[in-house]
């Protein structure tokens, strides 16, 4: 089937079934052709929480679709590729979380949205990379536990200066491929460019970047900056969308192949397939959901 007839079929089914498609910016860029909302984790979770659609197709990875289900329990949430997980979220099981928190009793726990519903159900508040600093600050305490991303946690600690952040040693294997030497090489080759990095990068990278921010933060920086050249230290999907949206600006990937393999599993055919069959529905155990949604709602309340 041609791409245009796949797109046409998807659009028809969206109307018939009152479905919406949410797509993360790390998805293959052609997914945007059918997406109703494209953005970062925070934005998409806010959309999921308020939609009137009957079906949400989440073009992203498992924890994102699961988060959408937690926030919209009455909707049918479909993940086009059920195998698309997050390698960082997989680093922290419920048992590993309990072991970690039991070593640090009575300290509030903050979990990055890149985590399972089980982990969320045991943490005090959730955050995304867009609002992590704001969320930790809102707790008004001098010490927190942060899971599972050690680099985002340590970056938050550095931003706040007055909160000790005890982190679980999880990380994003995609962002960790970026090294300080890549920043140095890119700066030598493109001295006119600013380096924009995601806080999932190693601290040795984020500490030498010109700007550190979430996916939305980086995209907004390029949009609003008077600067013309940018070296992008995050996933390729952000580079592709910036090149598409700002053809008059110079968008340079920090290096080739900074790709999240799970994010790139989704195809337009997969989206059409789940819309037709309603397969790959996300179901969350009611007992787990009850507490996990509180953790998410506390975040959305602070991030309004
Ligand atoms: P954001 O969408 O919050 O920038 O997170 C990036 C990411 O790695 C998503 O898995
Ligand atoms: Fe998980 Fe990293 Fe992929 Fe994001 S980029 S989904 S954190 S593995």
Tab-separated table of C-alpha atoms and ligand atoms in Angstrom:
chain	number	residue	atom	x	y	z
A	1	UNK	CA	0.000	0.000	0.000
A	2	UNK	CA	1.316	3.495	-0.765
A	3	UNK	CA	2.101	5.887	2.085
A	4	UNK	CA	-0.644	8.278	0.989
A	5	UNK	CA	-3.344	5.594	1.031
A	6	UNK	CA	-2.141	4.404	4.479
A	7	UNK	CA	-2.409	7.993	5.722
A	8	UNK	CA	-5.863	8.333	4.169
A	9	UNK	CA	-7.081	5.142	5.851
A	10	UNK	CA	-5.675	6.198	9.232
A	11	UNK	CA	-7.394	9.580	8.983
A	12	UNK	CA	-10.712	7.967	8.071
A	13	UNK	CA	-10.509	5.509	10.969
A	14	UNK	CA	-9.632	8.305	13.378
A	15	UNK	CA	-12.890	10.033	12.474
A	16	UNK	CA	-15.046	6.899	12.517
A	17	UNK	CA	-13.682	5.734	15.877
A	18	UNK	CA	-13.201	9.153	17.518
A	19	UNK	CA	-9.507	8.369	17.968
A	20	UNK	CA	-6.517	10.659	18.404
A	21	UNK	CA	-2.859	9.966	17.759
A	22	UNK	CA	-0.215	11.309	20.119
A	23	UNK	CA	3.392	11.186	18.932
A	24	UNK	CA	6.611	11.800	20.848
A	25	UNK	CA	9.268	13.891	19.078
A	26	UNK	CA	11.614	10.868	18.993
A	27	UNK	CA	9.234	8.971	16.702
A	28	UNK	CA	10.118	8.576	13.015
A	29	UNK	CA	9.306	11.967	11.534
A	30	UNK	CA	6.701	10.621	9.048
A	31	UNK	CA	4.455	9.705	12.008
A	32	UNK	CA	3.716	13.445	12.320
A	33	UNK	CA	1.697	13.140	9.084
A	34	UNK	CA	-1.113	11.449	11.026
A	35	UNK	CA	-0.483	12.735	14.560
A	36	UNK	CA	-2.954	15.104	16.213
A	37	UNK	CA	-0.449	16.123	18.874
A	38	UNK	CA	3.353	15.948	18.679
A	39	UNK	CA	5.528	16.850	21.630
A	40	UNK	CA	7.501	15.824	24.672
A	41	UNK	CA	6.472	13.637	27.601
A	42	UNK	CA	4.915	16.422	29.679
A	43	UNK	CA	2.861	17.899	26.857
A	44	UNK	CA	1.565	14.510	25.713
A	45	UNK	CA	0.591	13.466	29.240
A	46	UNK	CA	-1.313	16.760	29.618
A	47	UNK	CA	-3.133	16.073	26.330
A	48	UNK	CA	-3.923	12.497	27.413
A	49	UNK	CA	-5.391	13.754	30.690
A	50	UNK	CA	-7.885	16.111	29.015
A	51	UNK	CA	-8.891	14.443	25.731
A	52	UNK	CA	-12.494	13.622	24.819
A	53	UNK	CA	-11.459	10.973	22.307
A	54	UNK	CA	-12.599	7.366	22.791
A	55	UNK	CA	-9.303	5.906	21.615
A	56	UNK	CA	-5.754	7.184	22.151
A	57	UNK	CA	-3.107	5.719	19.859
A	58	UNK	CA	0.230	6.487	21.496
A	59	UNK	CA	3.106	6.591	19.034
A	60	UNK	CA	5.865	6.279	21.586
A	61	UNK	CA	7.163	3.717	24.062
A	62	UNK	CA	5.356	1.574	26.629
A	63	UNK	CA	5.599	3.827	29.687
A	64	UNK	CA	4.097	6.713	27.701
A	65	UNK	CA	1.039	4.720	26.628
A	66	UNK	CA	0.729	3.381	30.173
A	67	UNK	CA	0.852	6.944	31.537
A	68	UNK	CA	-1.900	7.942	29.095
A	69	UNK	CA	-4.018	5.004	30.329
A	70	UNK	CA	-3.460	6.000	33.972
A	71	UNK	CA	-4.552	9.556	33.229
A	72	UNK	CA	-7.474	8.552	31.008
A	73	UNK	CA	-8.659	5.244	32.474
A	74	UNK	CA	-11.968	5.258	30.573
A	75	UNK	CA	-10.281	5.547	27.181
A	76	UNK	CA	-8.901	2.729	25.104
A	77	UNK	CA	-5.143	3.284	24.795
A	78	UNK	CA	-3.304	1.472	22.013
A	79	UNK	CA	0.458	1.160	21.526
A	80	UNK	CA	1.287	0.534	17.848
A	81	UNK	CA	4.367	-1.589	18.716
A	82	UNK	CA	3.843	-3.499	21.947
A	83	UNK	CA	7.561	-4.401	22.054
A	84	UNK	CA	8.613	-0.736	22.218
A	85	UNK	CA	9.884	-0.335	25.781
A	86	UNK	CA	12.224	2.179	27.403
A	87	UNK	CA	15.618	0.841	28.375
A	88	UNK	CA	15.872	3.300	31.237
A	89	UNK	CA	12.439	2.401	32.661
A	90	UNK	CA	13.410	-1.293	32.434
A	91	UNK	CA	16.395	-0.643	34.732
A	92	UNK	CA	14.141	-0.196	37.771
A	93	UNK	CA	11.781	-2.957	38.868
A	94	UNK	CA	9.357	-2.643	41.778
A	95	UNK	CA	11.690	-4.765	43.929
A	96	UNK	CA	14.741	-2.682	43.041
A	97	UNK	CA	12.792	0.451	43.961
A	98	UNK	CA	11.779	-1.029	47.345
A	99	UNK	CA	15.405	-2.014	48.052
A	100	UNK	CA	16.556	1.494	47.157
A	101	UNK	CA	13.918	3.352	49.202
A	102	UNK	CA	14.361	1.060	52.210
A	103	UNK	CA	18.006	2.184	52.398
A	104	UNK	CA	16.815	5.807	52.681
A	105	UNK	CA	13.679	5.764	54.868
A	106	UNK	CA	11.439	8.848	55.245
A	107	UNK	CA	12.919	10.755	52.299
A	108	UNK	CA	10.376	11.886	49.632
A	109	UNK	CA	10.740	10.036	46.352
A	110	UNK	CA	10.454	11.590	42.908
A	111	UNK	CA	10.155	9.364	39.860
A	112	UNK	CA	10.883	10.348	36.305
A	113	UNK	CA	7.879	9.581	34.088
A	114	UNK	CA	10.184	7.100	32.292
A	115	UNK	CA	9.227	4.399	34.787
A	116	UNK	CA	6.674	1.615	35.207
A	117	UNK	CA	3.237	2.080	36.794
A	118	UNK	CA	4.449	-0.130	39.691
A	119	UNK	CA	7.315	2.281	40.365
A	120	UNK	CA	4.997	5.294	40.096
A	121	UNK	CA	2.587	3.664	42.548
A	122	UNK	CA	5.326	3.691	45.218
A	123	UNK	CA	6.710	7.195	44.644
A	124	UNK	CA	5.467	10.475	46.076
A	125	UNK	CA	5.471	12.534	42.891
A	126	UNK	CA	6.302	12.139	39.227
A	127	UNK	CA	8.213	14.505	36.935
A	128	UNK	CA	9.307	14.819	33.333
A	129	UNK	CA	12.477	16.425	32.059
A	130	UNK	CA	10.436	19.611	31.379
A	131	UNK	CA	9.327	20.124	34.951
A	132	UNK	CA	11.828	18.172	37.114
A	133	UNK	CA	13.370	21.270	38.714
A	134	UNK	CA	9.936	22.796	39.428
A	135	UNK	CA	8.624	19.527	40.903
A	136	UNK	CA	11.581	18.980	43.246
A	137	UNK	CA	11.461	22.628	44.329
A	138	UNK	CA	7.726	22.332	45.050
A	139	UNK	CA	8.417	19.701	47.717
A	140	UNK	CA	10.252	22.265	49.853
A	141	UNK	CA	12.616	19.695	51.382
A	142	UNK	CA	16.410	19.507	51.603
A	143	UNK	CA	16.802	15.873	50.508
A	144	UNK	CA	14.983	13.696	47.956
A	145	UNK	CA	15.301	10.304	46.281
A	146	UNK	CA	15.234	10.419	42.489
A	147	UNK	CA	14.600	7.409	40.215
A	148	UNK	CA	15.479	5.984	37.735
A	149	UNK	CA	17.630	8.548	35.856
A	150	UNK	CA	20.763	9.418	37.801
A	151	UNK	CA	21.816	12.143	35.319
A	152	UNK	CA	18.512	14.007	35.309
A	153	UNK	CA	18.523	13.768	39.121
A	154	UNK	CA	22.049	15.155	39.408
A	155	UNK	CA	21.266	17.910	36.912
A	156	UNK	CA	18.270	18.958	39.049
A	157	UNK	CA	20.518	18.973	42.132
A	158	UNK	CA	22.942	21.306	40.362
A	159	UNK	CA	20.151	23.665	39.245
A	160	UNK	CA	18.660	23.984	42.709
A	161	UNK	CA	21.862	24.101	44.735
A	162	UNK	CA	20.100	23.593	48.084
A	163	UNK	CA	18.550	20.120	47.709
A	164	UNK	CA	20.507	16.898	48.062
A	165	UNK	CA	19.360	14.471	45.358
A	166	UNK	CA	20.075	10.796	46.052
A	167	UNK	CA	19.796	9.029	42.715
A	168	UNK	CA	19.195	5.472	41.573
A	169	UNK	CA	21.881	4.468	39.042
A	170	UNK	CA	19.610	4.273	35.953
A	171	UNK	CA	20.387	6.000	32.678
A	172	UNK	CA	19.363	6.366	29.040
A	173	UNK	CA	21.725	4.314	26.846
A	174	UNK	CA	20.903	6.538	23.856
A	175	UNK	CA	21.859	9.830	25.530
A	176	UNK	CA	24.911	8.264	27.182
A	177	UNK	CA	26.447	7.689	23.771
A	178	UNK	CA	27.127	11.427	23.693
A	179	UNK	CA	30.567	12.175	25.199
A	180	UNK	CA	32.399	15.441	26.028
A	181	UNK	CA	34.781	14.719	23.131
A	182	UNK	CA	31.774	14.840	20.770
A	183	UNK	CA	30.927	18.298	22.087
A	184	UNK	CA	34.545	19.420	21.645
A	185	UNK	CA	34.733	18.026	18.095
A	186	UNK	CA	31.421	19.584	17.080
A	187	UNK	CA	32.423	22.978	18.531
A	188	UNK	CA	35.717	22.876	16.598
A	189	UNK	CA	33.905	22.105	13.355
A	190	UNK	CA	31.035	24.538	13.942
A	191	UNK	CA	32.398	27.317	16.211
A	192	UNK	CA	29.428	29.527	15.364
A	193	UNK	CA	26.902	27.019	16.825
A	194	UNK	CA	25.396	26.784	20.306
A	195	UNK	CA	25.284	23.342	21.953
A	196	UNK	CA	21.820	22.344	23.211
A	197	UNK	CA	21.695	19.180	25.349
A	198	UNK	CA	19.019	17.032	26.999
A	199	UNK	CA	19.415	16.514	30.785
A	200	UNK	CA	19.474	12.720	30.256
A	201	UNK	CA	23.014	13.279	28.931
A	202	UNK	CA	25.972	12.533	31.186
A	203	UNK	CA	26.806	15.473	33.516
A	204	UNK	CA	30.176	15.858	31.777
A	205	UNK	CA	28.187	16.752	28.641
A	206	UNK	CA	25.401	18.868	30.142
A	207	UNK	CA	27.940	20.844	32.196
A	208	UNK	CA	29.647	22.095	29.007
A	209	UNK	CA	26.505	22.707	26.906
A	210	UNK	CA	25.258	26.240	26.242
A	211	UNK	CA	21.709	25.232	27.111
A	212	UNK	CA	20.238	22.170	28.833
A	213	UNK	CA	16.547	21.393	28.473
A	214	UNK	CA	13.883	18.861	27.702
A	215	UNK	CA	12.751	18.050	24.187
A	216	UNK	CA	10.257	20.940	24.272
A	217	UNK	CA	12.873	23.178	25.891
A	218	UNK	CA	15.373	22.518	23.083
A	219	UNK	CA	12.764	22.972	20.352
A	220	UNK	CA	11.568	26.199	21.896
A	221	UNK	CA	15.132	27.467	22.304
A	222	UNK	CA	15.775	27.060	18.566
A	223	UNK	CA	12.435	28.679	17.749
A	224	UNK	CA	12.963	31.781	19.885
A	225	UNK	CA	16.739	32.283	19.723
A	226	UNK	CA	18.246	34.971	17.482
A	227	UNK	CA	21.122	32.542	16.934
A	228	UNK	CA	21.212	30.709	13.598
A	229	UNK	CA	23.315	27.557	14.300
A	230	UNK	CA	22.694	24.813	16.829
A	231	UNK	CA	24.432	21.555	17.706
A	232	UNK	CA	21.742	19.206	19.018
A	233	UNK	CA	22.795	16.767	21.760
A	234	UNK	CA	19.722	14.559	21.961
A	235	UNK	CA	17.781	11.990	19.943
A	236	UNK	CA	17.713	12.168	16.128
A	237	UNK	CA	13.934	12.769	16.010
A	238	UNK	CA	14.470	16.230	17.509
A	239	UNK	CA	17.105	16.980	14.869
A	240	UNK	CA	14.772	15.842	12.071
A	241	UNK	CA	11.871	17.972	13.300
A	242	UNK	CA	14.043	21.057	13.835
A	243	UNK	CA	15.446	20.734	10.301
A	244	UNK	CA	11.927	20.424	8.923
A	245	UNK	CA	10.513	23.317	10.954
A	246	UNK	CA	13.436	25.778	10.665
A	247	UNK	CA	14.915	25.386	7.185
A	248	UNK	CA	16.661	28.758	7.523
A	249	UNK	CA	18.558	27.714	10.648
A	250	UNK	CA	21.586	25.426	10.766
A	251	UNK	CA	20.698	22.282	12.741
A	252	UNK	CA	23.659	19.991	13.385
A	253	UNK	CA	23.383	16.592	15.122
A	254	UNK	CA	26.110	16.216	17.774
A	255	UNK	CA	27.049	12.931	16.088
A	256	UNK	CA	25.426	10.365	13.849
A	257	UNK	CA	23.124	7.671	15.160
A	258	UNK	CA	21.916	9.137	18.439
A	259	UNK	CA	18.802	7.068	18.000
A	260	UNK	CA	16.470	5.374	20.483
A	261	UNK	CA	15.818	2.021	18.757
A	262	UNK	CA	12.536	1.496	20.607
A	263	UNK	CA	11.195	4.880	19.578
A	264	UNK	CA	11.948	4.058	15.963
A	265	UNK	CA	9.964	0.782	15.951
A	266	UNK	CA	6.663	2.474	15.103
A	267	UNK	CA	5.546	2.630	11.471
A	268	UNK	CA	2.465	4.113	9.801
A	269	UNK	CA	1.413	0.508	9.027
A	270	UNK	CA	1.516	-0.315	12.759
A	271	UNK	CA	-0.717	2.670	13.504
A	272	UNK	CA	-3.184	1.614	10.821
A	273	UNK	CA	-3.111	-1.966	12.150
A	274	UNK	CA	-3.984	-1.019	15.750
A	275	UNK	CA	-6.675	1.374	14.585
A	276	UNK	CA	-8.255	-1.381	12.493
A	277	UNK	CA	-7.934	-4.218	15.011
A	278	UNK	CA	-7.752	-2.326	18.351
A	279	UNK	CA	-4.977	-4.731	19.333
A	280	UNK	CA	-2.160	-3.819	21.760
A	281	UNK	CA	-4.500	-2.268	24.290
A	282	UNK	CA	-2.775	-1.088	27.477
A	283	UNK	CA	-4.318	-2.456	30.674
A	284	UNK	CA	-3.135	-1.455	34.149
A	285	UNK	CA	-3.958	-3.399	37.290
A	286	UNK	CA	-6.563	-1.375	39.274
A	287	UNK	CA	-4.666	-1.511	42.580
A	288	UNK	CA	-1.446	-0.298	41.002
A	289	UNK	CA	-3.278	2.342	38.966
A	290	UNK	CA	-4.927	3.811	42.062
A	291	UNK	CA	-1.622	4.965	43.571
A	292	UNK	CA	0.270	5.523	40.309
A	293	UNK	CA	-2.313	8.046	39.138
A	294	UNK	CA	-1.964	10.005	42.391
A	295	UNK	CA	1.775	10.284	41.718
A	296	UNK	CA	1.051	11.606	38.198
A	297	UNK	CA	-1.755	13.935	39.259
A	298	UNK	CA	0.464	15.555	41.893
A	299	UNK	CA	2.863	16.386	39.072
A	300	UNK	CA	0.122	17.759	36.799
A	301	UNK	CA	-1.209	19.869	39.656
A	302	UNK	CA	2.209	21.508	40.163
A	303	UNK	CA	2.773	21.832	36.385
A	304	UNK	CA	-0.617	23.409	35.526
B	1	LIG	P1	11.195	14.382	27.241
B	1	LIG	O1	10.102	14.072	26.313
B	1	LIG	O2	10.669	14.748	28.589
B	1	LIG	O3	12.172	15.367	26.734
B	1	LIG	O4	12.007	13.023	27.499
B	1	LIG	C1	12.869	12.474	26.607
B	1	LIG	C2	12.830	11.014	26.591
B	1	LIG	O5	13.815	10.350	26.668
B	1	LIG	C3	11.573	10.370	26.428
B	1	LIG	O6	11.766	9.034	26.594
B	2	LIG	FE1	14.014	5.492	27.188
B	2	LIG	FE2	16.223	6.776	26.401
B	2	LIG	FE3	14.600	5.766	24.588
B	2	LIG	FE4	13.832	7.896	26.032
B	2	LIG	S1	15.508	7.810	24.562
B	2	LIG	S2	12.613	6.087	25.546
B	2	LIG	S3	14.841	7.418	27.998
B	2	LIG	S4	15.761	4.608	26.138
